[in-house]
Each structure stands twice: as C-alpha cells, then as structure tokens.
Amino acid sequence: MIRTLTPSDLRKDISKQKIDWKQLKKKEPSRPLIGQERALKALEFGIGNKRGGFNIYVSGYPGSGKSKAVNHFLEEKAKLEETPGDWCYVNNFQDSFYPKKLKLPNGGGQTFKLEVQQLILEIQKMLINAFESKEYHDRKEQIIEEFRQKEKEFLKQIHRKARENNFTVTRTPIEILVIPTDREGTPLSDEEFNKLNQKERDQILAKQSELKDELFHLLQKNREIERESNKSLFKLDESISSYAIDTLLEELQEKYIGFEDVLLHLSEIKNDIISNLHDFLKASLQQEGPSYKQDVRFQKYEVNVITDNTNLSGAPIVLELNPTLNNLFGKLEHESYMGTLITNFTLIRGGALHRANGGYLIIPLKDLLFSYFSWESLKRALKNNEIIIEDAREQLGIISAKSLKPEPIPLEVQVILIGSPRWYYLLYELDEDFKELFKVKAEFDTAMDYSLSNIQDFAGVTYKMQRENDLYPINNKAMGRLIEHASRMADDRKKISIKFREIRDILHEADHYARTGEKKVIDVKHIEQAIEARYFRSNLIQEKINELIKRGHLMIDLTEYRVGQINGISILDLGDISFGKPNKITVSIASGKVGLIDIEREAKLSGPIHTKGTLILQGYLLEKYGQDKPVSLYASLVFEQSYSEIDGDSASCAELFALLSSLADLPINQGIAVTGSINQKGELQPVGAINQKIEGFFEVCAQRGLSGKQGVIIPRPNLDNLMLKKEVVAAVEKGLFSIWAVDTVDDGLEIITGFPAGKRLKGGSFSTNSVHCRVDERIRQLNANIAAVSASNAKEEHLSY
C-alpha cells in the first residue's frame, strides 16, 4: 500500500494540545524525575541495602538525569539514617609499624584529639611541678641517704678487714686494688716487697687473693643495695607520676566507659610516659614550659582523625569524581628527613571510602576503570568489608620509602556506580565479581511517551530549570517549540526526549539571544535561533558535501530517468551532528552464473550488516523468480564515488530497486531517493535517522531547485519517527516535494518506475507489462544465453575429438 504523506503526517504540532501553561509555570514538579519510573523504582528498592552485594549500577546515557535522581533519593534516605561515628589512627606502642584504629561517636574524633593534647600538656605541667617539689626531693634524699649509709657501712667493713690483714684498699674506675702495708699501715713499695723472702711474699699474695675475693662479694652485695636503692627511686618516680597521671586520666576514663579501645589507648599512653619518664621530663623542660607540638618526642601521643562527622546529620553522601587508588582508600604521606623519606601514623590520610563509611559513595564507572588498581581494590574492600590503606608502589613490587601497615577499618557503605549501558553489559559478562557485588540495576531511559500528562511534566521541569538558572521567562509558543524539538530529539513522534542537559543548553542559548535582542522573554524565534545556531556550528562538512554535489564533483542526478541507477541515502554521524547524504547506486547486468557481486564487499569496504543486506537481495530474487527456473546472472552493485567503509542495511531497498530496474530495463526517476531495509519476502523494514535522511536529500534538491517531481520513499513503520523541519513540511504542502510511505517493494517499484509491479499468475508467470514480468523474462533470456553458450561449447569440444 502506498501512502502519500501530508503535512500533518510529517510533524507533530504541540499547539493542538490544550495545555494551561500559566498554571504549569506556578506549579512545582511533583516528581524528582519524569519519565523514569523503572529507574526510580529500582532506586527506591536499592538505596539503603548496604549488605549482601546490593550495590547499585545506574545505567543511562549522558543527560538522562541519572545524577540528579540518585542525589534526590540519597538525600531523602540519608537524612533519616543514623550519623556514623568518627575513625582515628593512634600510635601502636608495642609496634609503631602497625598503627591502631579507634572508633569514636559522631564528632568525637576531634574532641578526643584535643582531650589527648590537653592531657599531655597537663601531665607535663603536673610532673614538672611534682618532681620539683620539696616533698619529692626530701623523699628522694632520704632514699639516697639510706643507700649512702649502707654503702658507708660496707666500706668500713672492707677497710677494717683490709687493715686487720695489713692491707689497704684503693678503688679505681676499672678495678679494686688491694695493696699490702707494713705494721704501721704504710703501703709497701715494690722494692720493699721484693726484699721479703719467698715465703712471706707467697703468704702476702695468697692473703691478697683471698681478700680480693672477699671484697668482691662485699661489693656485689653493695651493688644489690644500690640496685634496690635505684628501684626505690624508680618506684618513687613511678608512684608520683602514676598518681599524677591517674588523677588526670580519671575524668577521661569515666567519659569513655564502654569504649574499650579508647581506655586501652589511654592506659598505654600512661605506661609509655612512665616507662620513658626521663625523656618525657627532659623534653618538657627543654621546651621552657609545657608545650605539645614543639618536640617530635610527643608526636607518638597524637590522635590522627581520619573521618570527622562533626557537622554531618544523617548518613554521608560522597561523590568521588577522580577515583584514583589514593583518593578512594587514602594514602601514607612522607616527609623528607636528612635525604630520606620517612612517615608515621600522623601522616595517614583518609579517602572517599573513609568519608562515605556508614553512608553512600557515588563513582563514575569509566573514571574508576581507568584508574590503576582502583577497581580491583574496591571490589576487594566490598567483599571483605574493610578499608585497607596501601601504597600503589607495593602492588607493583617497587621498593618504596619507609612505610606503615595501618589496621584495616571496618567498611559499611553502599557504592553507586554511574555509567553507560555498554559498560554494564561488558562487566556483567567479563567480571564474575560484578554481578555479585552490584545486584541492583537502575536503568534510565532517554525518552518518555508523548502524552498530555508527560507534556505537562516536561514543561514543569523546564520552567523549574528556567527559574533555577535565572533565565528570562519562556512564553507559551517557545515552550511548545521546545517540546516539538524534544520529540524530534527522541526520533519518535510518540515520544519526548528527556535529555534535559541538552534542553538546558538550548534554553541558555535562547536566553542569550533574548538578552542580546534586549527582550525580557524567551520567544519562539529565540528557541528556533538556538536550535539552528547549534546545527550551523557543526554542519560545515555537510555544506561542503552539498557544494560538491551542486558543482557536479559528486555526481548525483536529480531530474533524469536512468536504468539501473538510483539515489540511496546514507547517514553520516560526526558525533555532535548527523545528516543525510545522497549516494548514487548503480547496477550492471550480464549473462553468467556468478550471481550478485557486491563491489563494496569485494573491495573490503563493506561492513557485516551491509553484506547481510546484499545477501538478502539474493534470497529475494530466488524467492520471487526462481520457483520454476534457475536464476543465473552476473550482477555487479556499487556505491559510486564512495571510498570509505559502508555498513548498515538501510540501502538494501534502493539496491534492489536498482537491480530490478536494470533487469527490467525500466528507468528510475532520479529525483526520488529511497531508504529502507528489506527482508527476503520483499517487506520494507524501518531504518534509523529517518528525519536526517529526508532533510539531507531535500537540501540537495532545494539547492538545485525543487521541481515538484522529487521526493523520498520511506518504510511505513517509520511514520512514527517523522518530525521534519518546517521548510520540508512547507515544500510538501506546496507540492514541491513528496514523501511516500510504503509497505513492500512492489509499492515502491510503482512509484519510481511508473509501471505496475505485477502479480504472480497461475502457472508461475506475472501479469503482462509489469515490472516483475519484464524481470522474469530477462532472467529467462539470460538463462537461455547461458544454455546456448554451454551447447556451443559442448559442440566445439565434440568436434575437436
């Protein structure tokens, strides 16, 4: 069935809808996002399920409102949840290589840090005062005096023992000298000692050795007394310092009852100060008064707050736009010391996972995958429910500077990845962990149904954008034109695009033109100007191609009638713009058995889909004409002046028309272009970018001059996709350009040749003087030619014998 389209078929007019624009301007949109019910239901279910792998993948194309919807639901959900506590790292006094974590209540991290700082200051002050007090010195002097008296008594015994045996004792830093004396107590000189007989000398030496041993035991006992004295002094210091510290710790310990890790850390601070009391006091005194930050010796008592949720109400929402390993998991910073990089627990820095712990983390998937180690580390953290801070150089096996191994922090977070559908399907197929960790998919559409309620919702959102961005008011006609453009963006008259990023850009540009023209309102001409200007900025290549066609460099016939030649329409997609471009398709026929030759395929310029479309043509020929005979021919098909790869099957209908024209020896009107794919039964199937294809051919015709005999044949299923420019609609209304919608190949043949396609009659033939009849006769003639040649060759071969 052939349908010649009227202007009402080519464009949807919003003015036919009865809409109270004034009321919509006052009304706030009732829903956070329109046209995304499927995605919103997925978010309603998924957000808040932080365990069991119910993380969320938000799938959609740019401008579909993904981030806006996610933020809306997160804000509503997060504010009702409990605010997570703070996490800190403190020194591990047993092994500083493994810093310890502490969990504190919400806002307690900074408070505890200041409390510990104040504690150390007060301990410094109190210990200095305690050890400078008269009571301490009196008790210390008493212990020392007791030791001196015992030591003095021991020394008396040593000297008395020596005198009784005619010896004197002299103590040097390295040994004890026991020197023999005469009866008057005067030490014997070497000369006097040598004058003694051998027996006397031996007796003296034996007595000297015996006395040395005895004196050594006495000195050992004296050293035990000295050690006991030192222990007494240490116990005195410990008792005083312990009492002073306990007095200061009592309030903190009472405050943090129930926080075992905190109490243990406070106890370890006390023990470390007591164990290193001399250094602690020395450092305190060297600073000329108590101070916390002037000496690195006090650094080990600091508290490093990794997450501070003091000003947070509800669960945290963190958006990490640069998800590198360090930005996600934190890092260990280093300081240069005498040419060497060193670190300590105060240089541990938290990452996005620490800030989002207990809440939600939003990450753009593409950036995550392109960051080294980030994806695998994130999966490991989600599987193990813990955050491990590690140096990326260690994963590469590179020897780095001095490092630490901080204790892992428990992780409770819901990760929300935002990415395209393509990334989702690739990960789902190739990454076995992905489907276990991201069980919720929220898929965003790019269009919604063209209905009155949706039009009202679209307008409401647009008015809201206008107010939020402080743009000029949008009048009714401008809003209607914007909705019409949104329908064209969707490539479907029954849909409206909800790519509000692009809609917002058009509004901003229209606002600029309104302000430039000193208007106080955005009118329809400003919307038109913005749409046309955006197109104009990108269509330089299209204009160059059209110029080449106009000058005859690209040979496109628009007024002649040619056999085996037709104008197809291809689409060129440059990213920011796509446009239709006419292509001359020609077919040559000869006798042979090769069949259909696609020159593009032979030259390796044909994509797989185009090749499939060409093979379908062969199926059509066999189905239509090969029921009672073989279809033996040689047909070559080519896109003229095409030097790049061709793909897609939207030209298959045009190719078939050219092929049948050549077989039937019927000329085709070159002013009519054809787009559409076919199946083996001869039915036309819809194609993409139908508006751009029609407009592309129209512009080429318009620059040559519209004759009224030009137009485009499209598949009937593409009727719903038509949202053509007004100049095309106007040309159709004036009869200068035509657009036909057809269902089958037969319908199109009648338009482009002016002959009836023909029907199959009983016996297998076709109705007289029809296209199919002429094609069928030509195939029979080609078969006969082949049979005659084969018979002649056989006869010559027989005669040669």
Short mmCIF file of C-alpha atoms in Angstrom, two decimals, residues 116-323:
data_model
loop_
_atom_site.label_atom_id
_atom_site.label_comp_id
_atom_site.label_asym_id
_atom_site.label_seq_id
_atom_site.Cartn_x
_atom_site.Cartn_y
_atom_site.Cartn_z
CA VAL A 116 44.68 13.99 74.50
CA GLN A 117 46.60 17.14 73.61
CA GLN A 118 45.33 18.80 76.78
CA LEU A 119 46.08 15.64 78.76
CA ILE A 120 49.73 15.64 77.66
CA LEU A 121 50.06 19.35 78.48
CA GLU A 122 48.61 18.82 81.94
CA ILE A 123 50.79 15.75 82.54
CA GLN A 124 53.85 17.78 81.58
CA LYS A 125 52.90 20.55 83.94
CA MET A 126 51.95 18.31 86.83
CA LEU A 127 55.04 16.09 86.53
CA ILE A 128 57.35 19.08 86.34
CA ASN A 129 55.75 20.52 89.47
CA ALA A 130 55.76 17.15 91.24
CA PHE A 131 59.42 16.43 90.57
CA GLU A 132 60.47 19.94 91.52
CA SER A 133 58.55 19.86 94.80
CA LYS A 134 60.28 19.82 98.25
CA GLU A 135 58.41 16.67 99.27
CA TYR A 136 59.81 14.76 96.31
CA HIS A 137 63.34 15.96 96.93
CA ASP A 138 63.07 15.10 100.63
CA ARG A 139 61.86 11.57 99.91
CA LYS A 140 64.48 11.15 97.20
CA GLU A 141 67.20 12.43 99.51
CA GLN A 142 66.03 10.07 102.22
CA ILE A 143 66.35 7.06 99.91
CA ILE A 144 69.76 8.25 98.72
CA GLU A 145 70.93 8.89 102.27
CA GLU A 146 69.85 5.40 103.34
CA PHE A 147 71.89 4.00 100.50
CA ARG A 148 74.86 6.13 101.42
CA GLN A 149 74.76 4.94 104.99
CA LYS A 150 74.64 1.30 103.89
CA GLU A 151 77.41 1.92 101.41
CA LYS A 152 79.47 3.68 104.06
CA GLU A 153 78.99 0.73 106.41
CA PHE A 154 80.12 -1.68 103.73
CA LEU A 155 83.17 0.43 103.01
CA LYS A 156 84.03 0.46 106.71
CA GLN A 157 83.88 -3.31 106.79
CA ILE A 158 86.06 -3.52 103.69
CA HIS A 159 88.71 -1.19 105.09
CA ARG A 160 88.63 -2.82 108.55
CA LYS A 161 89.06 -6.24 107.01
CA ALA A 162 91.98 -4.93 104.95
CA ARG A 163 93.70 -3.28 107.96
CA GLU A 164 93.35 -6.43 110.03
CA ASN A 165 95.27 -8.25 107.33
CA ASN A 166 97.86 -5.48 106.79
CA PHE A 167 96.30 -4.29 103.54
CA THR A 168 94.84 -1.08 102.24
CA VAL A 169 92.10 -0.86 99.63
CA THR A 170 92.08 1.60 96.76
CA ARG A 171 89.17 1.71 94.28
CA THR A 172 89.75 2.87 90.69
CA PRO A 173 87.15 3.18 87.87
CA ILE A 174 88.28 -0.13 86.36
CA GLU A 175 89.35 -2.28 89.37
CA ILE A 176 89.84 -2.64 93.14
CA LEU A 177 93.49 -2.55 94.31
CA VAL A 178 94.40 -4.44 97.48
CA ILE A 179 97.87 -3.20 98.49
CA PRO A 180 99.94 -4.80 101.30
CA THR A 181 101.19 -2.50 104.14
CA ASP A 182 103.70 -2.67 106.96
CA ARG A 183 102.66 -2.84 110.58
CA GLU A 184 102.26 0.93 110.69
CA GLY A 185 99.78 0.80 107.75
CA THR A 186 102.13 2.27 105.19
CA PRO A 187 101.82 0.66 101.74
CA LEU A 188 104.81 -1.47 100.78
CA SER A 189 106.75 -0.33 97.77
CA ASP A 190 107.85 -2.80 95.15
CA GLU A 191 111.45 -2.63 96.45
CA GLU A 192 110.31 -3.39 99.98
CA PHE A 193 108.08 -6.20 98.78
CA ASN A 194 110.90 -7.76 96.79
CA LYS A 195 113.23 -7.71 99.86
CA LEU A 196 110.85 -10.09 101.62
CA ASN A 197 111.66 -13.77 101.46
CA GLN A 198 109.77 -16.00 99.13
CA LYS A 199 107.56 -17.50 101.82
CA GLU A 200 106.48 -14.08 103.07
CA ARG A 201 105.75 -12.93 99.56
CA ASP A 202 103.68 -16.03 98.87
CA GLN A 203 101.73 -15.57 102.06
CA ILE A 204 101.02 -11.94 101.21
CA LEU A 205 99.90 -12.81 97.67
CA ALA A 206 97.68 -15.63 98.89
CA LYS A 207 96.15 -13.38 101.51
CA GLN A 208 95.75 -10.66 98.89
CA SER A 209 93.86 -13.01 96.56
CA GLU A 210 91.67 -14.26 99.36
CA LEU A 211 90.93 -10.72 100.43
CA LYS A 212 90.10 -9.68 96.86
CA ASP A 213 87.52 -12.44 96.57
CA GLU A 214 86.00 -11.49 99.86
CA LEU A 215 85.94 -7.82 98.91
CA PHE A 216 84.37 -8.70 95.53
CA HIS A 217 81.48 -10.46 97.27
CA LEU A 218 81.07 -7.49 99.58
CA LEU A 219 80.97 -5.14 96.60
CA GLN A 220 78.39 -7.36 94.87
CA LYS A 221 76.25 -7.10 97.92
CA ASN A 222 76.79 -3.35 97.86
CA ARG A 223 75.64 -3.24 94.22
CA GLU A 224 72.49 -5.13 95.18
CA ILE A 225 71.82 -2.48 97.76
CA GLU A 226 72.49 0.14 95.06
CA ARG A 227 70.01 -1.53 92.72
CA GLU A 228 67.46 -1.68 95.49
CA SER A 229 68.06 2.00 96.04
CA ASN A 230 67.54 2.69 92.35
CA LYS A 231 64.40 0.59 92.41
CA SER A 232 63.19 2.57 95.34
CA LEU A 233 63.91 5.78 93.44
CA PHE A 234 62.12 4.41 90.34
CA LYS A 235 59.16 3.32 92.45
CA LEU A 236 59.12 6.77 93.96
CA ASP A 237 59.11 8.34 90.49
CA GLU A 238 56.55 5.81 89.26
CA SER A 239 54.35 6.32 92.27
CA ILE A 240 54.42 10.09 91.91
CA SER A 241 53.95 10.08 88.12
CA SER A 242 51.29 7.36 88.28
CA TYR A 243 49.36 9.26 90.90
CA ALA A 244 49.62 12.47 88.88
CA ILE A 245 48.56 10.79 85.60
CA ASP A 246 45.75 8.76 87.21
CA THR A 247 44.36 11.96 88.66
CA LEU A 248 44.26 13.49 85.18
CA LEU A 249 43.03 10.32 83.46
CA GLU A 250 40.18 9.69 85.84
CA GLU A 251 37.78 12.07 84.09
CA LEU A 252 38.60 10.77 80.60
CA GLN A 253 38.32 7.14 81.66
CA GLU A 254 34.94 7.80 83.17
CA LYS A 255 33.82 9.57 79.97
CA TYR A 256 34.88 6.72 77.69
CA ILE A 257 33.49 3.81 79.69
CA GLY A 258 32.28 1.31 77.09
CA PHE A 259 34.98 2.26 74.57
CA GLU A 260 37.49 -0.45 75.38
CA ASP A 261 39.92 0.57 72.63
CA VAL A 262 40.00 4.15 73.89
CA LEU A 263 40.55 3.08 77.51
CA LEU A 264 43.32 0.73 76.43
CA HIS A 265 45.00 3.51 74.45
CA LEU A 266 44.85 5.90 77.42
CA SER A 267 46.40 3.21 79.59
CA GLU A 268 49.16 2.69 77.03
CA ILE A 269 49.86 6.44 76.98
CA LYS A 270 50.28 6.35 80.75
CA ASN A 271 52.58 3.31 80.64
CA ASP A 272 54.71 4.81 77.89
CA ILE A 273 55.16 8.09 79.76
CA ILE A 274 56.17 6.24 82.93
CA SER A 275 58.50 3.92 81.01
CA ASN A 276 60.16 6.89 79.31
CA LEU A 277 59.80 9.32 82.21
CA HIS A 278 63.35 10.69 81.97
CA ASP A 279 62.98 11.53 78.26
CA PHE A 280 59.49 12.89 78.80
CA LEU A 281 60.62 15.25 81.55
CA LYS A 282 63.77 16.20 79.68
CA ALA A 283 61.76 17.11 76.57
CA SER A 284 59.27 19.04 78.69
CA LEU A 285 61.98 21.01 80.49
CA GLN A 286 63.88 21.73 77.28
CA GLN A 287 60.81 23.47 75.90
CA GLU A 288 60.88 26.01 78.71
CA GLY A 289 57.45 25.03 79.86
CA PRO A 290 54.72 22.61 78.84
CA SER A 291 54.04 22.52 75.10
CA TYR A 292 52.53 19.86 72.88
CA LYS A 293 53.75 20.50 69.37
CA GLN A 294 57.30 21.77 69.69
CA ASP A 295 59.00 18.41 70.10
CA VAL A 296 58.64 15.33 67.89
CA ARG A 297 59.07 13.21 71.02
CA PHE A 298 55.44 14.00 71.86
CA GLN A 299 54.22 13.07 68.34
CA LYS A 300 53.52 9.48 69.36
CA TYR A 301 50.77 10.70 71.69
CA GLU A 302 48.81 12.50 68.94
CA VAL A 303 45.45 11.37 67.57
CA ASN A 304 45.08 11.34 63.78
CA VAL A 305 41.41 11.89 62.89
CA ILE A 306 40.68 10.14 59.59
CA THR A 307 36.93 10.88 59.38
CA ASP A 308 35.31 13.79 61.13
CA ASN A 309 31.50 13.75 61.02
CA THR A 310 31.02 16.62 63.48
CA ASN A 311 28.92 18.70 61.08
CA LEU A 312 27.12 15.76 59.49
CA SER A 313 23.46 14.98 60.05
CA GLY A 314 22.41 11.57 58.80
CA ALA A 315 24.43 9.24 56.61
CA PRO A 316 27.23 10.73 54.48
CA ILE A 317 26.90 11.07 50.69
CA VAL A 318 30.24 11.29 48.92
CA LEU A 319 30.75 11.90 45.20
CA GLU A 320 34.26 10.96 44.04
CA LEU A 321 34.87 12.27 40.52
CA ASN A 322 38.54 11.25 40.44
CA PRO A 323 38.54 7.70 41.87
#
